[in-house]
XYZ file of C-alpha atoms in Angstrom:
754
model
C -0.216 0.070 0.127
C 3.059 2.645 0.821
C 4.327 1.927 -2.554
C 1.047 2.821 -4.431
C 1.001 5.729 -2.101
C 4.157 6.849 -2.910
C 3.901 6.715 -6.669
C 0.507 8.514 -6.136
C 2.735 11.185 -4.919
C 5.337 11.108 -7.454
C 2.405 11.435 -9.232
C 0.913 14.565 -7.885
C 4.147 16.407 -7.319
C 4.914 16.731 -10.735
C 1.300 16.845 -12.103
C 1.734 20.295 -14.014
C 4.674 18.637 -15.922
C 3.209 16.140 -16.410
C -0.082 17.904 -17.747
C 1.569 19.528 -19.775
C 3.323 16.407 -21.478
C 0.214 15.581 -22.229
C -1.171 18.202 -24.026
C 1.924 18.196 -25.744
C 1.590 14.641 -26.860
C -2.017 15.746 -27.773
C -1.495 18.203 -29.912
C 0.975 16.016 -31.519
C -0.830 13.254 -32.096
C -3.491 15.580 -34.015
C -1.072 16.943 -36.275
C -0.334 13.428 -37.182
C -3.929 12.371 -37.720
C -6.056 15.435 -38.563
C -4.822 15.011 -42.494
C -5.136 11.757 -44.751
C -4.789 10.994 -47.844
C -6.533 8.538 -50.656
C -3.659 7.783 -52.243
C -2.412 10.430 -54.383
C -0.311 12.021 -52.059
C 2.634 11.752 -49.727
C 1.904 11.036 -45.636
C 1.103 14.088 -44.153
C -0.419 16.134 -46.765
C -4.000 15.435 -48.158
C -7.235 16.424 -46.879
C -8.899 17.010 -43.168
C -9.980 13.466 -41.777
C -13.289 15.472 -40.412
C -13.985 16.817 -43.868
C -14.194 13.331 -45.560
C -14.567 10.762 -42.978
C -17.816 8.508 -43.594
C -18.766 6.757 -40.920
C -17.422 2.891 -41.410
C -19.363 -0.371 -40.835
C -18.288 -1.980 -37.756
C -19.452 -5.044 -35.991
C -18.465 -6.867 -33.051
C -17.426 -10.616 -33.570
C -15.958 -12.033 -37.078
C -17.123 -13.689 -40.276
C -16.351 -16.896 -40.205
C -13.499 -18.132 -42.058
C -11.976 -14.844 -42.536
C -8.454 -16.125 -42.121
C -8.288 -18.950 -44.858
C -10.377 -17.094 -47.702
C -8.947 -14.683 -50.099
C -10.120 -10.909 -49.304
C -12.518 -10.858 -52.586
C -14.554 -14.120 -51.203
C -14.357 -12.639 -47.760
C -15.532 -9.034 -49.343
C -18.586 -11.298 -51.284
C -19.660 -13.074 -48.173
C -19.588 -9.783 -46.549
C -21.956 -7.676 -48.917
C -25.076 -9.553 -47.882
C -26.801 -8.076 -45.558
C -27.198 -9.697 -41.756
C -29.604 -9.397 -39.195
C -27.534 -10.796 -36.636
C -24.986 -8.019 -36.866
C -24.014 -5.975 -33.982
C -22.713 -2.713 -34.941
C -20.431 -1.091 -32.920
C -18.589 2.791 -33.324
C -15.124 2.755 -33.398
C -14.954 4.908 -30.480
C -16.966 2.779 -28.314
C -14.930 -0.309 -28.851
C -13.721 -0.858 -24.940
C -17.323 0.189 -23.258
C -18.807 -2.710 -21.980
C -22.071 -2.766 -24.111
C -24.052 -5.092 -21.821
C -24.089 -6.638 -18.751
C -22.444 -10.510 -20.093
C -19.413 -8.027 -20.802
C -16.471 -7.923 -18.441
C -13.830 -5.545 -18.559
C -12.313 -5.193 -22.157
C -8.612 -5.041 -21.999
C -7.439 -6.523 -25.516
C -9.088 -5.735 -28.464
C -8.484 -7.453 -31.916
C -10.354 -5.393 -34.853
C -9.681 -7.185 -38.006
C -11.015 -5.920 -41.869
C -9.647 -6.965 -45.564
C -6.713 -4.554 -46.825
C -8.077 -1.135 -47.589
C -11.469 -1.629 -46.137
C -10.606 0.984 -43.317
C -8.995 -0.018 -40.313
C -5.974 2.959 -40.423
C -8.742 5.307 -41.328
C -10.528 4.177 -37.503
C -7.877 3.906 -35.678
C -6.990 7.989 -36.743
C -10.513 8.984 -35.725
C -10.565 7.215 -32.977
C -6.815 9.310 -31.796
C -7.950 12.365 -33.299
C -11.301 12.422 -31.316
C -9.246 11.752 -28.206
C -6.473 14.481 -29.135
C -8.922 16.847 -29.613
C -10.693 15.952 -26.280
C -14.089 14.508 -27.867
C -13.782 11.150 -27.056
C -12.416 8.571 -24.176
C -11.506 11.172 -22.007
C -10.898 8.674 -19.734
C -7.820 7.615 -20.762
C -4.389 9.273 -20.033
C -2.727 8.398 -22.890
C -3.094 7.535 -26.477
C -0.125 5.366 -27.909
C -0.469 4.558 -31.724
C 2.607 2.537 -32.883
C 2.443 1.185 -36.666
C 3.462 -2.171 -37.169
C 5.276 -0.806 -40.369
C 7.195 1.319 -38.354
C 8.681 -0.965 -35.696
C 9.604 -3.266 -38.894
C 12.632 -1.028 -38.931
C 13.744 -1.316 -35.192
C 12.971 -5.250 -35.460
C 16.639 -5.909 -35.091
C 17.153 -3.683 -31.905
C 16.674 -3.758 -28.637
C 14.589 -1.864 -26.251
C 12.541 -1.269 -23.134
C 8.957 -0.502 -23.671
C 10.027 3.385 -21.498
C 12.866 3.966 -24.799
C 10.260 2.345 -27.480
C 8.161 5.224 -26.293
C 10.731 8.097 -26.394
C 11.845 7.343 -29.820
C 8.440 6.448 -31.715
C 6.926 9.713 -29.867
C 9.606 12.327 -28.958
C 7.103 14.382 -27.224
C 6.947 11.766 -23.880
C 10.743 12.158 -23.184
C 9.789 13.387 -19.780
C 7.840 10.337 -19.260
C 9.337 8.107 -16.154
C 8.762 4.193 -15.576
C 6.713 5.525 -12.551
C 4.637 7.080 -14.255
C 3.395 4.404 -17.229
C 1.937 1.917 -13.689
C -0.349 4.839 -12.963
C -1.865 6.431 -16.074
C -4.436 4.658 -18.030
C -3.150 3.771 -21.008
C -3.907 2.828 -24.397
C -1.845 0.811 -26.647
C -2.685 0.560 -30.686
C -0.597 -1.322 -32.428
C -1.820 -0.913 -36.120
C -1.366 -3.265 -39.062
C -0.024 -6.792 -37.630
C -0.313 -8.014 -41.353
C 2.665 -5.385 -42.142
C 4.875 -6.874 -39.380
C 7.867 -8.162 -40.237
C 8.479 -10.079 -36.776
C 6.793 -13.503 -35.504
C 5.092 -12.812 -32.108
C 5.961 -16.447 -30.257
C 3.117 -16.896 -26.906
C 4.224 -20.162 -25.999
C 8.000 -19.457 -26.085
C 8.999 -15.945 -24.863
C 11.264 -14.055 -22.613
C 8.680 -13.183 -19.373
C 8.882 -8.921 -18.938
C 7.260 -6.914 -16.215
C 9.400 -4.054 -15.998
C 8.657 -1.489 -18.676
C 12.470 -0.441 -18.005
C 13.478 -3.791 -18.524
C 14.955 -4.219 -22.610
C 14.615 -6.757 -25.151
C 13.247 -7.456 -28.747
C 9.942 -5.348 -30.357
C 7.652 -8.893 -30.753
C 9.051 -9.833 -27.137
C 7.802 -6.603 -25.601
C 4.479 -6.594 -27.719
C 3.974 -10.513 -26.241
C 4.579 -9.397 -22.912
C 2.206 -6.335 -23.273
C -0.832 -8.512 -24.992
C -0.482 -11.198 -22.499
C -0.679 -8.692 -19.422
C 2.834 -9.418 -17.839
C 3.583 -5.870 -18.833
C 1.269 -2.925 -17.740
C -1.918 -5.391 -17.149
C -4.179 -2.481 -16.754
C -3.077 -0.757 -19.946
C -5.657 -1.150 -23.008
C -4.202 -2.892 -26.153
C -5.740 -2.365 -29.443
C -4.392 -4.394 -32.514
C -5.368 -3.628 -36.085
C -4.923 -6.547 -38.764
C -6.162 -8.244 -42.033
C -7.551 -11.390 -41.287
C -4.990 -13.581 -42.605
C -2.452 -12.181 -39.736
C -4.859 -12.246 -36.862
C -4.780 -15.721 -35.898
C -1.067 -14.678 -34.311
C -2.695 -13.800 -31.357
C -3.982 -16.236 -29.184
C -8.454 -16.129 -28.553
C -7.467 -16.667 -24.998
C -5.391 -12.973 -25.295
C -8.744 -10.962 -26.616
C -11.632 -9.548 -24.877
C -13.086 -8.073 -27.941
C -13.219 -9.041 -31.861
C -14.548 -5.967 -33.687
C -14.975 -6.255 -37.943
C -14.629 -3.730 -40.085
C -16.702 -4.151 -42.758
C -16.416 -1.065 -44.977
C -19.163 1.212 -46.575
C -22.847 -0.308 -46.313
C -24.847 0.681 -49.864
C -26.106 3.390 -47.870
C -22.605 4.832 -47.317
C -21.334 4.397 -50.536
C -23.592 6.324 -52.137
C -23.227 8.987 -49.522
C -19.885 8.687 -50.460
C -19.996 9.301 -54.232
C -22.660 12.577 -53.676
C -19.862 13.886 -50.873
C -17.003 13.717 -53.600
C -18.617 15.161 -56.685
C -20.411 18.908 -56.386
C -21.764 17.725 -59.909
C -25.420 16.123 -58.146
C -26.050 13.954 -61.982
C -22.561 13.030 -62.623
C -22.519 11.465 -58.774
C -25.848 9.635 -59.744
C -24.525 8.275 -63.104
C -21.926 7.069 -61.407
C -24.068 5.278 -58.723
C -25.891 3.411 -61.333
C -23.317 2.200 -63.106
C -21.836 0.787 -60.089
C -25.157 -0.617 -59.275
C -25.292 -2.544 -62.893
C -22.214 -4.243 -62.115
C -21.977 -7.125 -59.658
C -18.187 -7.334 -59.033
C -17.941 -3.432 -58.932
C -20.471 -2.962 -56.480
C -18.946 -5.453 -54.159
C -15.366 -3.811 -54.465
C -16.662 -0.844 -53.243
C -17.885 -1.905 -49.800
C -13.610 -0.758 -49.640
C -13.131 2.867 -48.902
C -10.066 2.976 -51.540
C -11.605 1.043 -54.062
C -14.594 3.725 -54.215
C -11.855 6.165 -54.592
C -10.063 3.940 -57.486
C -13.818 3.887 -59.036
C -14.765 7.378 -58.786
C -11.140 8.963 -60.313
C -11.610 6.285 -63.233
C -15.290 6.953 -64.313
C -15.221 10.818 -63.436
C -12.518 11.171 -65.994
C -14.355 8.957 -68.547
C -17.410 10.726 -68.003
C -16.664 14.209 -68.169
C -13.901 13.798 -71.225
C -15.232 12.757 -74.627
C -14.700 9.257 -74.958
C -16.651 6.653 -76.997
C -15.511 3.712 -75.635
C -17.798 1.828 -73.362
C -17.859 2.699 -69.372
C -15.259 -0.445 -67.273
C -17.759 -3.521 -66.818
C -15.211 -5.558 -64.968
C -12.462 -5.499 -62.639
C -9.917 -5.813 -65.397
C -11.251 -2.859 -67.334
C -11.318 -0.478 -64.497
C -7.865 -1.327 -63.495
C -6.412 -1.013 -66.982
C -7.968 2.339 -67.244
C -6.848 3.480 -63.610
C -2.937 2.438 -64.655
C -2.821 4.388 -67.809
C -5.102 7.484 -66.794
C -5.333 10.257 -67.963
C -2.465 10.780 -70.268
C -0.339 8.100 -72.857
C 2.241 6.044 -71.132
C 5.867 7.628 -72.077
C 8.663 4.855 -72.495
C 9.768 5.841 -68.786
C 6.440 5.236 -67.468
C 6.151 1.453 -68.931
C 9.839 0.742 -67.558
C 8.952 2.204 -64.027
C 5.643 -0.009 -64.244
C 7.481 -2.988 -65.176
C 9.626 -2.857 -62.267
C 7.010 -2.314 -60.191
C 5.085 -5.112 -61.463
C 7.986 -7.503 -60.597
C 8.300 -6.125 -56.995
C 4.258 -6.273 -57.360
C 4.746 -9.959 -58.282
C 7.613 -11.726 -56.184
C 6.011 -10.239 -53.492
C 2.640 -11.111 -53.659
C 3.789 -14.729 -53.618
C 5.443 -14.051 -50.242
C 2.276 -12.249 -48.612
C 4.307 -9.269 -47.931
C 2.245 -5.771 -48.834
C 4.823 -3.186 -47.571
C 8.129 -2.482 -48.847
C 11.447 -1.490 -48.127
C 13.959 0.250 -49.537
C 15.702 -2.878 -50.237
C 13.164 -4.687 -51.835
C 12.957 -1.775 -54.524
C 16.345 -2.001 -55.060
C 16.392 -5.706 -55.703
C 13.782 -4.967 -58.354
C 16.105 -2.168 -60.270
C 14.157 0.338 -59.041
C 16.383 3.479 -57.587
C 14.530 5.102 -54.455
C 16.625 8.449 -55.405
C 14.816 8.399 -58.651
C 12.384 11.210 -59.077
C 10.105 9.627 -61.005
C 9.501 6.687 -58.380
C 7.273 9.756 -56.109
C 5.773 11.594 -60.129
C 3.247 11.385 -62.700
C 1.276 8.111 -63.284
C 3.482 6.178 -60.074
C 1.451 8.405 -57.522
C -1.813 7.013 -58.429
C -1.177 3.378 -57.147
C 2.313 3.558 -55.305
C 3.311 6.063 -52.630
C 5.968 6.539 -50.240
C 5.507 7.043 -46.409
C 8.331 9.284 -44.402
C 8.616 7.425 -40.878
C 11.105 7.459 -38.249
C 15.006 7.183 -38.293
C 14.672 9.271 -42.036
C 13.866 5.543 -43.416
C 11.166 4.584 -45.647
C 8.348 2.437 -46.145
C 6.480 1.950 -49.240
C 3.203 0.379 -50.555
C 0.417 -0.042 -53.326
C -2.550 2.344 -52.654
C -4.066 -1.202 -52.311
C -3.555 -5.190 -52.248
C -5.710 -5.399 -55.582
C -3.526 -2.522 -57.083
C -0.795 -4.876 -56.305
C -2.827 -7.794 -57.458
C -3.653 -6.054 -60.985
C 0.583 -4.855 -61.470
C 1.803 -8.479 -60.704
C -0.242 -10.272 -63.556
C 0.426 -7.526 -66.105
C 4.193 -7.938 -65.522
C 3.598 -12.142 -65.879
C 1.711 -11.326 -69.039
C 4.821 -8.922 -70.378
C 6.940 -11.719 -69.337
C 5.422 -14.392 -71.383
C 3.762 -12.305 -73.996
C 5.749 -14.248 -76.537
C 4.601 -17.850 -75.116
C 1.613 -19.718 -75.435
C -1.209 -17.668 -73.406
C -3.351 -20.741 -73.291
C -0.297 -22.843 -71.845
C 0.582 -19.460 -69.434
C -2.956 -18.982 -68.247
C -3.812 -22.522 -67.513
C -0.659 -23.025 -65.509
C -1.219 -20.040 -63.271
C -5.033 -21.111 -62.631
C -3.402 -24.281 -61.626
C -1.588 -23.298 -59.118
C -4.066 -20.464 -57.583
C -6.882 -23.906 -57.364
C -3.742 -25.534 -55.228
C -3.650 -22.542 -52.950
C -5.765 -23.427 -49.571
C -6.471 -19.309 -49.072
C -7.055 -18.738 -52.592
C -4.420 -15.704 -52.276
C -3.473 -15.656 -56.018
C -7.478 -15.713 -56.790
C -7.206 -12.197 -58.004
C -4.402 -11.888 -59.646
C -5.450 -14.767 -62.169
C -8.494 -13.175 -63.139
C -6.505 -10.116 -63.650
C -4.610 -12.417 -65.775
C -7.297 -14.065 -68.025
C -8.649 -10.091 -68.314
C -5.302 -8.778 -69.379
C -5.822 -11.797 -72.439
C -8.427 -9.539 -74.211
C -7.218 -7.292 -76.729
C -9.580 -4.553 -75.312
C -7.504 -4.240 -72.472
C -4.232 -4.383 -73.783
C -5.201 -1.636 -76.081
C -6.410 0.733 -73.225
C -2.831 -0.207 -71.568
C -1.257 1.726 -74.562
C 1.525 -0.823 -75.581
C 2.461 -1.496 -72.310
C 1.831 -5.560 -73.260
C 2.745 -7.054 -76.664
C -0.727 -7.920 -78.435
C -0.013 -10.414 -81.009
C -1.734 -13.510 -78.618
C -4.879 -12.148 -78.063
C -6.221 -13.156 -81.721
C -9.828 -14.733 -81.566
C -8.856 -17.967 -82.091
C -6.237 -17.695 -78.965
C -9.260 -16.353 -77.023
C -11.731 -19.019 -77.888
C -9.150 -21.227 -76.650
C -8.158 -19.491 -73.565
C -12.142 -19.920 -72.938
C -12.868 -23.680 -73.826
C -9.548 -24.553 -71.551
C -11.577 -22.182 -68.833
C -14.920 -24.479 -69.021
C -13.286 -27.794 -69.293
C -10.732 -27.530 -66.392
C -11.042 -30.805 -64.166
C -10.762 -29.291 -60.529
C -11.612 -33.005 -58.794
C -8.462 -32.398 -56.609
C -9.477 -28.973 -55.340
C -11.857 -27.454 -53.234
C -15.093 -26.597 -54.483
C -14.887 -22.494 -53.172
C -11.293 -22.748 -55.105
C -13.247 -23.886 -58.643
C -15.773 -20.867 -58.434
C -12.723 -18.641 -59.412
C -12.881 -20.240 -62.855
C -16.476 -19.016 -63.415
C -15.318 -15.486 -62.497
C -12.045 -15.513 -65.002
C -14.677 -16.396 -67.141
C -16.522 -13.355 -66.250
C -13.287 -11.169 -66.728
C -12.776 -12.201 -70.443
C -16.413 -11.348 -70.923
C -17.908 -14.711 -71.354
C -21.296 -13.826 -70.628
C -22.882 -17.191 -72.225
C -22.312 -19.548 -68.828
C -23.568 -16.859 -66.549
C -27.029 -16.496 -68.804
C -27.337 -20.252 -69.331
C -27.288 -20.472 -65.468
C -29.793 -18.058 -65.164
C -32.463 -19.171 -67.912
C -31.480 -22.863 -65.797
C -32.799 -20.606 -62.631
C -36.072 -19.240 -64.374
C -36.737 -22.722 -66.197
C -37.030 -24.367 -62.226
C -36.747 -28.094 -64.505
C -33.581 -28.905 -62.802
C -33.848 -32.745 -63.765
C -33.900 -31.967 -67.388
C -30.805 -30.272 -68.464
C -27.249 -31.255 -68.143
C -25.127 -29.711 -65.837
C -21.554 -28.900 -66.841
C -18.772 -28.857 -63.863
C -18.524 -25.053 -64.899
C -22.442 -24.425 -65.100
C -22.335 -26.031 -61.352
C -19.428 -23.702 -60.026
C -21.959 -21.099 -61.669
C -24.854 -22.237 -60.444
C -23.099 -22.667 -56.483
C -21.641 -19.262 -56.595
C -25.213 -17.536 -57.707
C -27.479 -19.677 -54.906
C -24.329 -18.769 -52.710
C -24.910 -15.005 -53.119
C -28.667 -14.890 -53.572
C -30.460 -12.552 -51.137
C -33.281 -15.888 -50.971
C -32.253 -17.972 -48.686
C -32.727 -22.106 -50.347
C -35.311 -23.775 -48.915
C -33.536 -26.777 -49.543
C -30.317 -28.354 -51.336
C -30.281 -32.037 -52.881
C -27.697 -32.581 -54.770
C -28.688 -35.700 -56.229
C -31.890 -33.646 -58.032
C -29.554 -32.302 -60.342
C -28.529 -34.113 -63.670
C -24.932 -33.685 -63.563
C -21.738 -35.804 -62.766
C -20.546 -36.360 -59.224
C -18.073 -33.497 -60.346
C -20.595 -31.327 -60.599
C -22.802 -32.082 -57.744
C -19.429 -31.368 -55.540
C -19.090 -28.255 -57.281
C -22.402 -27.308 -56.315
C -21.827 -27.998 -52.561
C -20.330 -24.339 -51.271
C -24.446 -23.581 -52.182
C -25.019 -25.240 -48.845
C -24.004 -22.047 -46.889
C -27.238 -20.216 -48.515
C -30.108 -22.674 -47.730
C -31.969 -24.352 -44.719
C -32.129 -27.962 -45.365
C -28.890 -30.072 -47.076
C -29.743 -33.622 -48.454
C -26.480 -35.700 -49.665
C -23.664 -33.850 -49.827
C -19.583 -34.472 -49.107
C -16.792 -32.775 -48.666
C -17.588 -31.526 -44.852
C -15.254 -28.600 -44.446
C -17.487 -26.923 -46.914
C -20.799 -28.201 -44.413
C -19.109 -26.984 -41.543
C -18.452 -23.764 -42.983
C -21.866 -23.253 -44.129
C -22.827 -24.428 -40.371
C -20.734 -21.838 -38.957
C -21.051 -18.831 -41.066
C -22.291 -15.468 -40.107
C -25.383 -15.612 -40.569
C -25.823 -19.998 -40.771
C -29.139 -20.624 -42.654
C -28.631 -24.218 -42.164
C -30.950 -25.983 -39.944
C -31.571 -29.655 -41.279
C -28.985 -32.107 -42.112
C -29.760 -35.282 -43.752
C -26.103 -37.359 -44.349
C -28.478 -40.805 -44.793
C -26.972 -43.008 -47.070
C -23.506 -41.125 -47.161
C -20.949 -43.875 -47.317
C -17.987 -41.001 -47.026
C -18.985 -40.342 -43.411
C -16.021 -41.068 -40.711
C -14.758 -39.926 -37.297
C -13.117 -37.237 -38.446
C -15.655 -35.862 -40.293
C -18.300 -36.474 -37.565
C -15.845 -34.725 -35.262
C -15.479 -31.908 -37.729
C -19.299 -31.335 -38.142
C -19.735 -32.084 -33.987
C -17.146 -29.178 -33.529
C -19.181 -26.720 -35.890
C -22.554 -27.804 -33.991
C -20.540 -26.314 -30.821
C -19.916 -22.611 -32.691
C -21.636 -19.401 -31.452
C -23.256 -19.040 -35.172
C -24.210 -22.704 -35.803
C -28.469 -23.256 -35.705
C -28.616 -26.286 -37.013
C -31.967 -28.024 -35.132
C -31.702 -31.941 -37.226
C -29.139 -34.175 -38.101
C -30.125 -37.490 -39.495
C -26.881 -40.055 -40.689
C -27.289 -43.130 -41.337
C -26.794 -46.210 -44.437
C -28.801 -49.441 -44.684
C -28.848 -51.908 -41.879
C -27.580 -54.773 -43.562
C -24.416 -52.487 -44.743
C -21.050 -54.088 -43.924
C -19.659 -49.830 -43.378
C -20.125 -49.015 -40.337
C -20.667 -45.309 -40.538
C -20.269 -44.361 -37.121
C -16.730 -45.722 -35.934
C -18.848 -45.457 -31.822
C -15.408 -44.788 -30.201
C -14.511 -41.183 -31.315
C -18.166 -40.882 -33.325
C -20.097 -40.654 -30.273
C -17.761 -38.901 -27.950
C -18.035 -35.935 -30.567
C -21.583 -36.313 -31.110
C -21.795 -36.213 -26.874
C -19.771 -33.121 -26.875
C -22.157 -31.510 -28.834
C -25.254 -31.815 -26.916
C -23.454 -30.882 -23.609
C -22.699 -27.604 -25.378
C -25.092 -24.809 -23.971
C -24.236 -23.266 -27.945
C -26.105 -26.770 -29.250
C -29.821 -25.561 -30.956
C -29.765 -29.569 -31.796
C -33.473 -31.145 -31.648
C -33.328 -33.830 -34.093
C -30.885 -36.679 -34.039
C -31.137 -40.049 -35.766
C -28.332 -41.962 -35.825
C -30.549 -45.402 -37.105
C -29.147 -47.325 -39.411
C -25.010 -46.853 -37.617
C -23.482 -49.693 -35.848
C -23.311 -47.984 -32.743
C -23.433 -50.939 -30.097
C -23.717 -50.587 -26.808
C -20.496 -49.142 -25.601
C -21.177 -46.261 -28.758
C -25.153 -45.658 -27.162
C -22.905 -45.519 -23.561
C -20.739 -42.458 -24.918
C -24.077 -41.079 -26.415
C -25.934 -40.643 -22.951
C -23.051 -38.516 -21.744
C -24.270 -35.932 -23.713
C -28.191 -36.695 -23.344
C -27.647 -36.505 -19.748
C -26.574 -32.803 -19.776
C -28.554 -30.253 -18.630
C -27.770 -28.245 -21.975
C -29.473 -31.237 -23.919
C -32.507 -29.973 -25.579
C -33.169 -32.703 -27.622
C -36.977 -34.208 -28.527
C -36.071 -37.068 -30.966
C -33.936 -39.901 -30.813
C -33.284 -42.454 -33.460
C -31.528 -45.364 -33.245
C -33.396 -48.029 -34.977
C -30.909 -51.110 -36.224
C -27.692 -49.587 -34.402
C -26.971 -53.205 -32.667
C -28.276 -52.441 -29.577
C -29.293 -54.755 -26.685
C -30.558 -54.379 -23.069
C -27.521 -52.835 -21.953
C -28.314 -50.132 -24.349
C -32.011 -49.408 -22.182
C -30.376 -49.083 -19.127
C -27.706 -46.419 -19.976
C -30.623 -44.706 -21.666
C -32.754 -45.080 -19.044
C -30.326 -43.700 -16.385
C -29.226 -40.722 -18.583
C -32.635 -39.492 -19.566
C -33.805 -39.682 -15.656
C -30.737 -37.400 -14.871
C -32.056 -34.752 -16.705
C -35.551 -33.535 -17.037
C -35.913 -34.658 -20.197
C -37.030 -32.586 -23.455
C -37.669 -35.947 -25.480
C -40.702 -36.643 -27.326
C -39.548 -39.238 -29.493
C -37.595 -42.453 -29.481
C -36.966 -44.820 -31.419
C -35.334 -48.377 -30.558
C -36.355 -49.896 -33.555
C -34.793 -53.073 -34.769
C -32.705 -53.807 -31.837
C -31.989 -56.923 -29.882
C -33.846 -55.094 -26.701
C -34.974 -58.542 -24.952
C -37.743 -58.058 -22.180
C -34.972 -56.898 -19.284
C -34.267 -53.945 -21.993
C -37.899 -52.995 -22.543
C -38.149 -53.406 -18.187
C -35.572 -50.850 -17.881
C -37.334 -48.373 -19.990
C -40.778 -48.164 -18.741
C -38.600 -47.389 -15.469
C -38.263 -44.299 -17.012
C -41.826 -43.702 -18.509
C -42.711 -43.761 -14.853
C -40.562 -40.732 -13.766
C -42.223 -38.141 -13.054
C -39.965 -35.813 -15.581
C -40.574 -38.016 -18.697
C -42.233 -36.116 -21.747
C -41.583 -38.936 -24.010
C -44.924 -39.360 -26.464
C -44.176 -41.907 -29.221
C -41.792 -45.247 -28.224
C -40.645 -47.119 -31.212
């Protein structure tokens, strides 16, 4: 107690000096945050944040699988309105919003590239610095990960780290940090080039103890160092996995602009009301452009391209595809000079080589390796200021990046197309596509779409001689299209196969899309034979439809087994699913946000095994899962044991025990569970959390022993069970007698016994 009083005394004695330090820090932070750029200027210039800031749509929680899907796929999913979302303002992310929540110390904010995470950090910091919000916090301390990269090989204490990155805090002492309420903001975890080792690291509790940057961060996040300090981490989803869930008190997701916010953005940007209406109308007419406009940076790209095309006397049609739009963006507004072309191809090499590595931030040595002279004025002038920016940071060192990840992907495709322009375009496109299909998270998906779009002569012409047009003959294009339609992707995930359809759309081949639209209108599923590419297109359209499908029965579609497999992603947007496989996608549908799946019928499915049952059972315990009915089994006389009781029944029992489970109907009939399997299952039935109303166990090789296990389990839990099916089992009289003991029990709600 004396120790803390002593610290308070030190604080009070130097209060005026420290208050002066805080005010100086607020002024410094205001200068850093009040101006922002939209891609065309160096950091430190631009327009006032408060003048252009449009409220972003931020939700508590996060979309399922955000760390495994390419960011364009994530945008496609989050573009659908979800009434289950819980909106939250960035100024409120540390506030307890309900009685169920405890103290919020660590917040992790996810969001795809360019969606507004850094803008949110700047707005939060600016509001604090201007005395408008969160004045209970003594100091807001932003620490950009791209800047921390510059000292990743150095040793610092937390105190010296603050002195380096916030020079206005030089007078701050160690004892001050322990009594103040501090907020550390680590912006851009995905941009860091150091790894956070939460399992093995040095434990630090003293703010003057020297160590590496990553060790300091880990100790701050875990609470070993300044346990009362607030921590805010922002990251693209693919890098958020570095933070253990046990260390995070709240997850939020920046979702970008809603439809109304998109329109507000364009209306505010253009004083010409007619022009803004025309631009909004054009964006709505193209699904790919409309989806990408969730991202503020993409809105800016779209705005400058369409404004230029609509206000100048241009006879060409407005961009319909992403490749169209980016081709216009790259060469806007004047013709490319030879120097521009040489520079763009060097940037393309940088983009291509680092895309494969997953890097989106670059340093001087990265540029030099690609032949770029960092001192050359032309790097920062002309066309390059539109796509590539330099950010001056501490130590007189610079960090470079493309204005958006999609620009890096486009330039990478331009570079690859240029390098192989004199070779067989068909072969190049095919190889790139197969490599993208092999990717588990699809990080090359958009790159491959651009690559196919660039094969069109119209896009090559827009780029003004940057690409060799000798391989854009109609017969070459047709070969590429035919290859896309005939690709065999049975070794890859059905989700990956959907990108083949997108490649067709980038090549402006509308045939598959139109045929599927006609198919959906006709409603005659069993008559028309669907090819594999038709099934990928259908899966995408069903998945993205605003209307939830009542039932998906893959056997109803006249297609091959590979075609049915490609249809599986549609399960994410339907209520009842019959006869399916590829369990990773099914589990994803069960845990997606929102999850529409209510009934899953896996009877007669011979590919169900322990590992897959475990996967599905785990999905049933997910907060988003709303599954109410699960049926699984085969023919009673089958020699196949669809359930291997030891593991599968334990997995299902765990799901029944979960307080998150919504399961009401469970039919495991025609599985060789045996008595030992039912005994394991009963550990779930006797849980107070179990709300099961119907249980099917017919033809499961059961004896009177199972009757005893069931009676005991149902007696121990005020049972919700209304129907129990034990037909075609060798229960014997003794087994029935055991069951009858349960029937007399006061809490028994059973209405049907077979």
